[in-house]
mmCIF file of C-alpha atoms and ligand atoms in Angstrom:
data_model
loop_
_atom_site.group_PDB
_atom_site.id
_atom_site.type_symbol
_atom_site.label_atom_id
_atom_site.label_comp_id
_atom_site.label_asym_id
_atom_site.label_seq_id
_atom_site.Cartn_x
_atom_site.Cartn_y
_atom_site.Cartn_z
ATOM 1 C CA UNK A 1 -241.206 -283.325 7.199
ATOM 2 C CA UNK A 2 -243.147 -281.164 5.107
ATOM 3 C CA UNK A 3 -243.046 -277.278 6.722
ATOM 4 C CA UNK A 4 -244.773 -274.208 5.930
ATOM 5 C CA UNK A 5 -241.010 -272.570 5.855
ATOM 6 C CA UNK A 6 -240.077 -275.591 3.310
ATOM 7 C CA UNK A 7 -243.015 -274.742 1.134
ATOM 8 C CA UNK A 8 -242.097 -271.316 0.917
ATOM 9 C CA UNK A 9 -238.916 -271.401 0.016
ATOM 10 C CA UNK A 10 -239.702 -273.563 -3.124
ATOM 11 C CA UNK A 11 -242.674 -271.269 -3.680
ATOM 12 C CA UNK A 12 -240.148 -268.568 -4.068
ATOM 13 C CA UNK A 13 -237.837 -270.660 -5.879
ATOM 14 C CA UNK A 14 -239.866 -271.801 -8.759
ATOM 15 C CA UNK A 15 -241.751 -268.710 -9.191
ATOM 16 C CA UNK A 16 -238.207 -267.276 -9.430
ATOM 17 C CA UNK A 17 -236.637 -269.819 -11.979
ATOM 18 C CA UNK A 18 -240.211 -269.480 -14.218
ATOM 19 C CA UNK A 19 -239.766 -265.789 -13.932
ATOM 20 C CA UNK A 20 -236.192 -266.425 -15.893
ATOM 21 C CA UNK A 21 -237.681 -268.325 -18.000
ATOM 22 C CA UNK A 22 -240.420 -265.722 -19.238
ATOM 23 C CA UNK A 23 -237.442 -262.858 -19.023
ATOM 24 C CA UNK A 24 -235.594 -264.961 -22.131
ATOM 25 C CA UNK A 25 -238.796 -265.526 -23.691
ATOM 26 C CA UNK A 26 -239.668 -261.936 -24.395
ATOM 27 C CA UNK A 27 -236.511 -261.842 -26.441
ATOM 28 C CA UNK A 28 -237.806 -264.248 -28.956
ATOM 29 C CA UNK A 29 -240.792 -265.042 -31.034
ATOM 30 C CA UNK A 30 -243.727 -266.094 -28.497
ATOM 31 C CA UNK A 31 -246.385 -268.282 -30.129
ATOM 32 C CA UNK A 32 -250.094 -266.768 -29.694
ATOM 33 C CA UNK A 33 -253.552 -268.497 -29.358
ATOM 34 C CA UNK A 34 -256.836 -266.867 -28.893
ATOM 35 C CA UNK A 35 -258.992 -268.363 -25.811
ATOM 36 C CA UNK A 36 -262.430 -266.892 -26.290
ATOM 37 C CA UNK A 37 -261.586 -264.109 -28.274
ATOM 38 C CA UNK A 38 -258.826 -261.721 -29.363
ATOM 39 C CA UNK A 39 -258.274 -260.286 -26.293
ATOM 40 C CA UNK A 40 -257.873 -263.653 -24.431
ATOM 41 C CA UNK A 41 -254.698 -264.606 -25.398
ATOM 42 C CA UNK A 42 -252.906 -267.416 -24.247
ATOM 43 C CA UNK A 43 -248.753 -268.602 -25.081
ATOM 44 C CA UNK A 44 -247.133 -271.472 -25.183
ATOM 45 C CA UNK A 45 -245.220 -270.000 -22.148
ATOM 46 C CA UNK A 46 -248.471 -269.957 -19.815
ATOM 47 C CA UNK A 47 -248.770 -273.628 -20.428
ATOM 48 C CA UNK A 48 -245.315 -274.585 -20.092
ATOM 49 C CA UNK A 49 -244.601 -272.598 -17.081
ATOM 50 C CA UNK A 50 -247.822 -274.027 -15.570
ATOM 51 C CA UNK A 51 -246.099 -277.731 -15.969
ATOM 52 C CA UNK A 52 -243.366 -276.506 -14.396
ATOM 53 C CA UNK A 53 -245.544 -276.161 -11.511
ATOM 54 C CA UNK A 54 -247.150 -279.400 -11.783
ATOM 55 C CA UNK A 55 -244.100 -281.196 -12.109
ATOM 56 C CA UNK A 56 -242.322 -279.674 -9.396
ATOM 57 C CA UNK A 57 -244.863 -280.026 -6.844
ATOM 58 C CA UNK A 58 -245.446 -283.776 -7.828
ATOM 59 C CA UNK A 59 -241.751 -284.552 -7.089
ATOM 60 C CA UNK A 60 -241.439 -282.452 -3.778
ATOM 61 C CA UNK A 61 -245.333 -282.736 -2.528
ATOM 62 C CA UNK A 62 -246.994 -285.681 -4.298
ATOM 63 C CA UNK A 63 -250.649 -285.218 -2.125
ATOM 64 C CA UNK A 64 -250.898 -281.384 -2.874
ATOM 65 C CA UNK A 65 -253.146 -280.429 -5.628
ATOM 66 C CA UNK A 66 -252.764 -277.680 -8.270
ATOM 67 C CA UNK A 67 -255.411 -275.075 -8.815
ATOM 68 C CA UNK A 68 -253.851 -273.150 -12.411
ATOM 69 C CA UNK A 69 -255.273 -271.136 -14.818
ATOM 70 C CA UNK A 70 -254.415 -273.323 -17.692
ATOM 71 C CA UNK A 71 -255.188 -276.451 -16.139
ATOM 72 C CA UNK A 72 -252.515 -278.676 -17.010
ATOM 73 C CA UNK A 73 -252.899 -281.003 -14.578
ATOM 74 C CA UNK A 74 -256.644 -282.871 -14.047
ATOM 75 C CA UNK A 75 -256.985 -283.578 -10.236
ATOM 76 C CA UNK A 76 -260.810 -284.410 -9.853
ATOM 77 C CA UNK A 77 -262.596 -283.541 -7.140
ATOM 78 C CA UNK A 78 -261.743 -282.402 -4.210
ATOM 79 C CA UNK A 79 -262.474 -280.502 -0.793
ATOM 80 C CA UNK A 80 -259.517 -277.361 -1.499
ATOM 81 C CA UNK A 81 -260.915 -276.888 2.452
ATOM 82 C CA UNK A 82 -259.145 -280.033 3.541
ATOM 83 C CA UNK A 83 -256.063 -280.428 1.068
ATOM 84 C CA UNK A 84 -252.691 -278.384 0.483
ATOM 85 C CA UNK A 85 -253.731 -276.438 -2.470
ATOM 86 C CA UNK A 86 -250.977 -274.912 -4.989
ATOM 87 C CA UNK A 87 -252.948 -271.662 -6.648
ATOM 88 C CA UNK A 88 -250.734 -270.979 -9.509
ATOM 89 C CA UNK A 89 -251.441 -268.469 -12.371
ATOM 90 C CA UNK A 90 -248.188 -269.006 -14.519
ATOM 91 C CA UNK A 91 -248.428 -265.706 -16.426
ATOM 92 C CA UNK A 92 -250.557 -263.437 -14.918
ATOM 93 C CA UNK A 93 -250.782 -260.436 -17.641
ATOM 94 C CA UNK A 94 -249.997 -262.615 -20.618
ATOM 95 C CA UNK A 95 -251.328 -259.682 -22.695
ATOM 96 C CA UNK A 96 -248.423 -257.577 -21.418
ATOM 97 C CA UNK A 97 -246.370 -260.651 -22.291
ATOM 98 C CA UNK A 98 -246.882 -260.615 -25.706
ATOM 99 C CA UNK A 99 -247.162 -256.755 -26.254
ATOM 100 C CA UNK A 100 -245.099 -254.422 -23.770
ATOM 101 C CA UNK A 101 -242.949 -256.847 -22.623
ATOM 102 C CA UNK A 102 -243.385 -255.485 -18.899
ATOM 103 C CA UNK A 103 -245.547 -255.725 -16.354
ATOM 104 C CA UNK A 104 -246.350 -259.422 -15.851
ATOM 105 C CA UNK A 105 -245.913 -261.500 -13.040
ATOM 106 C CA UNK A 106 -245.928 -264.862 -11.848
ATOM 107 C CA UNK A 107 -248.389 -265.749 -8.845
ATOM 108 C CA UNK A 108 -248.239 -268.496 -6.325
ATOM 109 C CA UNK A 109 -250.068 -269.411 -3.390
ATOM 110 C CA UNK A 110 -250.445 -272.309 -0.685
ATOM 111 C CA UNK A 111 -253.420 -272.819 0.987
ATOM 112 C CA UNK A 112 -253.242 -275.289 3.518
ATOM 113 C CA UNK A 113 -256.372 -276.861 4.601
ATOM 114 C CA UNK A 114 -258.464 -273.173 3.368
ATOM 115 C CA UNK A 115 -255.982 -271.124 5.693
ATOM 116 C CA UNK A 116 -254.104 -268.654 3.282
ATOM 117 C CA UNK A 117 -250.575 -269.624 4.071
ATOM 118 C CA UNK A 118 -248.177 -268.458 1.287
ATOM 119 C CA UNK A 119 -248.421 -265.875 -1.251
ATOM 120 C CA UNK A 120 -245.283 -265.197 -3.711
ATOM 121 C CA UNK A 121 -245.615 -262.888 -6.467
ATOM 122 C CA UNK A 122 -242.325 -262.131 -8.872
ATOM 123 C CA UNK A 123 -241.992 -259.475 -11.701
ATOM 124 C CA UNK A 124 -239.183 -260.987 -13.918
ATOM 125 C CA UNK A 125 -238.805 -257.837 -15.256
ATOM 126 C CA UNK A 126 -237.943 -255.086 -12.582
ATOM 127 C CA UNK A 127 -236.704 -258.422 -10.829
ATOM 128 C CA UNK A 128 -238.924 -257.875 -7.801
ATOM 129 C CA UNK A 129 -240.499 -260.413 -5.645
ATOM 130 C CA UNK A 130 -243.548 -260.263 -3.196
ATOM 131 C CA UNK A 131 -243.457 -262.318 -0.609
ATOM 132 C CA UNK A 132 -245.260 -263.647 2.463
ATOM 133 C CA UNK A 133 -245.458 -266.577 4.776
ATOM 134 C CA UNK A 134 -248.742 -266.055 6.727
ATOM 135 C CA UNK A 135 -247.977 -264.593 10.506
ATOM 136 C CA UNK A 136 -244.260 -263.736 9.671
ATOM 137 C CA UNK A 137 -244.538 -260.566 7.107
ATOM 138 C CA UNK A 138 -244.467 -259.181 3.492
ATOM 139 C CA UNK A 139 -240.998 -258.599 2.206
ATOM 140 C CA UNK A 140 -240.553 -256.910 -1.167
ATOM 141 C CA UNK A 141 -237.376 -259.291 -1.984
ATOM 142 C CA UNK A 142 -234.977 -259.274 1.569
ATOM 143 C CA UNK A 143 -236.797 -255.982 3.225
ATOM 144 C CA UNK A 144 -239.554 -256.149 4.801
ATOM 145 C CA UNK A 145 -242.706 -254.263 3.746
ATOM 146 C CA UNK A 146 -243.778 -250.756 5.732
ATOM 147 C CA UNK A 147 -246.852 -250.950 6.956
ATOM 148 C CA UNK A 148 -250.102 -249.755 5.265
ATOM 149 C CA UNK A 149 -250.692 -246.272 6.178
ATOM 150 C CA UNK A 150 -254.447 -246.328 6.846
ATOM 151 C CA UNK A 151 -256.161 -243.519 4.459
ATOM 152 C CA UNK A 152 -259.155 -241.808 4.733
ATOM 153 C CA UNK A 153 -259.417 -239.380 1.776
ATOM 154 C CA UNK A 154 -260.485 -240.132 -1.318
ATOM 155 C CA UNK A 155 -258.889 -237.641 -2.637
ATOM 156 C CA UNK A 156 -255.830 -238.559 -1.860
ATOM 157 C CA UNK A 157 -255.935 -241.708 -3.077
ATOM 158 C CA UNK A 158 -254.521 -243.732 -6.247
ATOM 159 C CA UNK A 159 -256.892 -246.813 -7.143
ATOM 160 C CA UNK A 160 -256.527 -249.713 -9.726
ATOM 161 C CA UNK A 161 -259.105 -250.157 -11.948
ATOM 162 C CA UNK A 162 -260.358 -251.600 -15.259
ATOM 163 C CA UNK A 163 -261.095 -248.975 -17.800
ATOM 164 C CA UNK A 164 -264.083 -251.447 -18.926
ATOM 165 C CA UNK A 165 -266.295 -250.653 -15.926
ATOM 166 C CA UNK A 166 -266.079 -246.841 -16.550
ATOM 167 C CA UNK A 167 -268.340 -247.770 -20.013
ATOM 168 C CA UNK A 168 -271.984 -248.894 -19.728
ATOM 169 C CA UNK A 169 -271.638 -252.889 -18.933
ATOM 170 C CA UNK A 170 -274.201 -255.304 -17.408
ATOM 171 C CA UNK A 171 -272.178 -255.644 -14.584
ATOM 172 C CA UNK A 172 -271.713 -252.155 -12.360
ATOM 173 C CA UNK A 173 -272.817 -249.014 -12.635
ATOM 174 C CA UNK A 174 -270.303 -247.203 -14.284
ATOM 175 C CA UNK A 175 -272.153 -243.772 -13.800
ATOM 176 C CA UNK A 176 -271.074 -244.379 -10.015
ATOM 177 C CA UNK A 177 -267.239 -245.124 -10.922
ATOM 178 C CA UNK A 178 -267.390 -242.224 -12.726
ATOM 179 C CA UNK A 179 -267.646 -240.204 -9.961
ATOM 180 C CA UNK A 180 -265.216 -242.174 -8.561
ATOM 181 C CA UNK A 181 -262.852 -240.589 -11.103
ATOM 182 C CA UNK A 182 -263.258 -237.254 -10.540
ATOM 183 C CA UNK A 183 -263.205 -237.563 -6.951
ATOM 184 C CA UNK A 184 -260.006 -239.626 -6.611
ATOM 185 C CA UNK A 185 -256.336 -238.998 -6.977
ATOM 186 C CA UNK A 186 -256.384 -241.158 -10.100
ATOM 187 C CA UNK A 187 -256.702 -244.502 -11.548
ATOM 188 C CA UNK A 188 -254.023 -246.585 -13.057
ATOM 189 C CA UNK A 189 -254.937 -249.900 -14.310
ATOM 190 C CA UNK A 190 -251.223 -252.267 -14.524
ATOM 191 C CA UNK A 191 -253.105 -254.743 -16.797
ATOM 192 C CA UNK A 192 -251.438 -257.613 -14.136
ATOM 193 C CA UNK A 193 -254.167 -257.712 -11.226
ATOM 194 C CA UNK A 194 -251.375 -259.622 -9.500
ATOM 195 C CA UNK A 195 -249.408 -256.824 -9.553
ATOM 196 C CA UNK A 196 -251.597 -254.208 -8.818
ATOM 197 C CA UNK A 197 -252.641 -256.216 -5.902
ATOM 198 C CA UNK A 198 -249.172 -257.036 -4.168
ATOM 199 C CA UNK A 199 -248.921 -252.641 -4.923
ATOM 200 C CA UNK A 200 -251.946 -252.624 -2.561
ATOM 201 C CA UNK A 201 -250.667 -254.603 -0.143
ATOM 202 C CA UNK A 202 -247.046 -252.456 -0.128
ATOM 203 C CA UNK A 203 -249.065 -249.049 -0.208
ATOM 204 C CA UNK A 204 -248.009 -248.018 -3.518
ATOM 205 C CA UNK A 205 -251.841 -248.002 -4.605
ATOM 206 C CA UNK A 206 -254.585 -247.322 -2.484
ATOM 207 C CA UNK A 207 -256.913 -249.920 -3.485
ATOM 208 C CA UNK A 208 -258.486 -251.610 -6.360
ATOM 209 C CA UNK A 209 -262.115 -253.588 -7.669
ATOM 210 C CA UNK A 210 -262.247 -255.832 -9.877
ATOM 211 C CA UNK A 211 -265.728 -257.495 -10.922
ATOM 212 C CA UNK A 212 -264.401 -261.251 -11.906
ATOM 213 C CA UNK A 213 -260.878 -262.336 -10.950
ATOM 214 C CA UNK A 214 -259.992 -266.069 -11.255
ATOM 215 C CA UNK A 215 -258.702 -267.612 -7.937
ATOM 216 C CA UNK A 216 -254.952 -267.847 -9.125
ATOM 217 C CA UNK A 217 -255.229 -263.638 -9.805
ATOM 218 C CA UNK A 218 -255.987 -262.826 -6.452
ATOM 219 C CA UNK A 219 -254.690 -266.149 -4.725
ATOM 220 C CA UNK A 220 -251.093 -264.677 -3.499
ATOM 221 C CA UNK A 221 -251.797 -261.465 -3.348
ATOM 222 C CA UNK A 222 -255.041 -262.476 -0.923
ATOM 223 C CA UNK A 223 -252.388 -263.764 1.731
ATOM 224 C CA UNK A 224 -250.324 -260.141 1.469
ATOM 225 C CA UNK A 225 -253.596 -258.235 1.970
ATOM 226 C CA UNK A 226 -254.504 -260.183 5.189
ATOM 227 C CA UNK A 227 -251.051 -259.735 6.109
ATOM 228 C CA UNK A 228 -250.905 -256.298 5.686
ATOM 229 C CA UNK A 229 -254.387 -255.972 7.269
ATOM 230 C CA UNK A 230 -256.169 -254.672 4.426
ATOM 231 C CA UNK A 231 -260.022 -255.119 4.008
ATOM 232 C CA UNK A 232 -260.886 -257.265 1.154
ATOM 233 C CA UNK A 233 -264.237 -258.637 0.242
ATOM 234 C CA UNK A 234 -266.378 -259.297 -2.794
ATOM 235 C CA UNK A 235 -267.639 -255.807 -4.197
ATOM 236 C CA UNK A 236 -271.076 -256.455 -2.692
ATOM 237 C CA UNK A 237 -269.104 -256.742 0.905
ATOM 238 C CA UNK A 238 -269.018 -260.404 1.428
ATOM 239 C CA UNK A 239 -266.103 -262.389 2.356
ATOM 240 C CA UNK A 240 -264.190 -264.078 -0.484
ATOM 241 C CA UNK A 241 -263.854 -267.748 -1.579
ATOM 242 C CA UNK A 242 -260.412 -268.007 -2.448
ATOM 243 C CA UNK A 243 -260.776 -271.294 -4.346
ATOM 244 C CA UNK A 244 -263.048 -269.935 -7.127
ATOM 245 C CA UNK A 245 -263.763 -266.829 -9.445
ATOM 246 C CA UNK A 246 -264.771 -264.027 -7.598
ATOM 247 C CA UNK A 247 -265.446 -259.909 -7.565
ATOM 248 C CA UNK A 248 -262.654 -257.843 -5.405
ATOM 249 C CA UNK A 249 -262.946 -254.850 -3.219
ATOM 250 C CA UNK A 250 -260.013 -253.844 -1.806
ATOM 251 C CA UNK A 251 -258.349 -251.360 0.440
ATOM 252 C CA UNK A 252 -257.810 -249.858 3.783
ATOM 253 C CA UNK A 253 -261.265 -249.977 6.425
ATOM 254 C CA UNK A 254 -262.022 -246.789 5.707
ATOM 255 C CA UNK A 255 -261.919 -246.612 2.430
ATOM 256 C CA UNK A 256 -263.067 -249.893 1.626
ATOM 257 C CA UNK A 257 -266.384 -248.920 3.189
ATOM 258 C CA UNK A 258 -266.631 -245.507 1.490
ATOM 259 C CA UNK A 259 -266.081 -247.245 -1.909
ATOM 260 C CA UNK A 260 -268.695 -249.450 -0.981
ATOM 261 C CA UNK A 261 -271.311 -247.306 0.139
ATOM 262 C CA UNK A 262 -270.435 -244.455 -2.415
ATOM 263 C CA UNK A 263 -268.856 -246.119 -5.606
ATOM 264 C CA UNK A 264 -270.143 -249.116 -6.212
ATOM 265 C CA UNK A 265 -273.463 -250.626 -6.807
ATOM 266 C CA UNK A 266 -273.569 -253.985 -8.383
ATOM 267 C CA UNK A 267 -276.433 -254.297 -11.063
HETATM 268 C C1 LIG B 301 -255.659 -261.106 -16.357
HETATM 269 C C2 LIG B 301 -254.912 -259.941 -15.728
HETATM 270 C C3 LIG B 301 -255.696 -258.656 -15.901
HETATM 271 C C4 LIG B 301 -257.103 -258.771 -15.295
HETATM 272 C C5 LIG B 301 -257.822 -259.957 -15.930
HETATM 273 C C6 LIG B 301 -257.013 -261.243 -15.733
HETATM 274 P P1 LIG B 301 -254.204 -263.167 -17.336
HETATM 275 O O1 LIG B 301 -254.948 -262.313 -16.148
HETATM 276 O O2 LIG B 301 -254.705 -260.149 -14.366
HETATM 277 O O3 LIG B 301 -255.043 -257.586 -15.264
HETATM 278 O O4 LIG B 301 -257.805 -257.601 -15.544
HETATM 279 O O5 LIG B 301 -259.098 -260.100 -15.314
HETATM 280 O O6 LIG B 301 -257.693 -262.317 -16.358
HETATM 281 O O7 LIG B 301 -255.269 -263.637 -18.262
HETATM 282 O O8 LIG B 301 -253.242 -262.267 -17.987
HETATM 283 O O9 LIG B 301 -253.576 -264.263 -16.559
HETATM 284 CA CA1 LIG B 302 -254.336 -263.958 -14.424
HETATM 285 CA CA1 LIG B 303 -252.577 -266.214 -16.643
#
């Protein structure tokens, strides 16, 4: 029998033996490729750690499909509401990868019939794993996350954010952000939004927008921030579709709505 607890534990496992994998590889010579443009990179690592995936979860679940960033495996169409989907991003911060050598992660989720079920995100690097089986709790490897301590203050409060928003863009209204800056503890932007996510989720960062995440960035850390009660929406306030690109607003209910009624207005 196929369990949620079964699932898990190989979630965990194979994001664990690819994180091993991507800790050797930063002591060698990593082939490069562009994707659209210089700053899209993409390594022979992302791909190969993406057929891990595939090739694991063919053995051990041969109905469950694979949603990945690098799309290694082809599964046609499908209703991700009615399947087991496997959300994998295999390197998510490839550009930290290749250039600091820190701060990358490797995400996986299962959604089981559109319910968020498991979310697993592991830094290879500070060895550190994010974990969460939907109903039963985040753990930060064996302890057990604290629990969000709700906010109210801007002020007070650290945020993730991308730089590229704070400069005129088609997108938001970076004027607004601004303000954002000076009113706020800080920004920090991780350059994994995995990462800076699952820090959301363990209240090391207070909350974070992003304007167009793929569905394996957010994926795992989605099932964390429900866990953890967070709010999390799209930035104009709507509820997310985890099975496709989409904007990100997150943080605790009070804050989430002052961001959104104060910070950010979509153009
Ligand atoms: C990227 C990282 C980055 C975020 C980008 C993502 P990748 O993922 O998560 O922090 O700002 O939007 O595409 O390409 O390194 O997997
Ligand atoms: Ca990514
Ligand atoms: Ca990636």
């Amino acid at each position: 029998m196929q369990t949620e607890e079964m699932m898990y534990q190989h979630a965990k496992e194979w994001a664990y033996e690819a994180g091993v994998i991507l800790r050797e590889a930063i002591t060698q010579e990593i082939d490069i490729e562009y994707k659209t443009s210089a700053a899209d990179l993409v390594t022979e690592k992302d791909k190969e750690i993406e057929r891990f995936f595939a090739s694991k979860i063919k053995t051990y679940y041969p109905t469950h499909y694979l949603l990945g960033e690098e799309g290694v495996e082809k599964s046609g169409d499908y209703q991700p509401e009615h399947e087991v989907v496997w959300v994998v991003d295999p390197i998510d911060g490839t550009t930290n990868f290749v250039h600091t050598k820190a701060n990358f992660s490797v995400s996986v989720a299962i959604y089981i019939e559109g319910k968020p079920t498991v979310g697993v995100i592991y830094d290879p690097v500070k060895d550190e794993m994010f974990h969460v089986l939907a109903g039963r709790g985040l753990y930060i490897d064996q302890k057990p996350a604290a629990p969000v301590v709700e906010k109210k203050s801007i002020e007070e409060s650290l945020f993730c954010v991308n730089h590229l928003w704070l400069a005129p863009n088609d997108d938001l209204n970076e004027k607004k952000l601004q303000q954002l800056v000076g009113d706020s503890r800080g920004f920090r932007c991780i350059g994994s939004a995995a990462l800076e996510l699952a820090y959301v989720a363990t209240g090391r960062i207070d909350g974070a927008l992003y304007n167009g995440l793929g569905a394996w960035d957010f994926g795992a850390a989605y099932v964390m921030l429900q866990e953890q009660g967070l709010t999390c929406t799209t930035l104009a306030g709507a509820p997310v579709y985890y099975f496709d690109h989409s904007s990100i607003l997150v943080a605790s209910q009070t804050l989430h709505q002052k961001l959104l009624n104060q910070y950010i207005d979509v153009k």
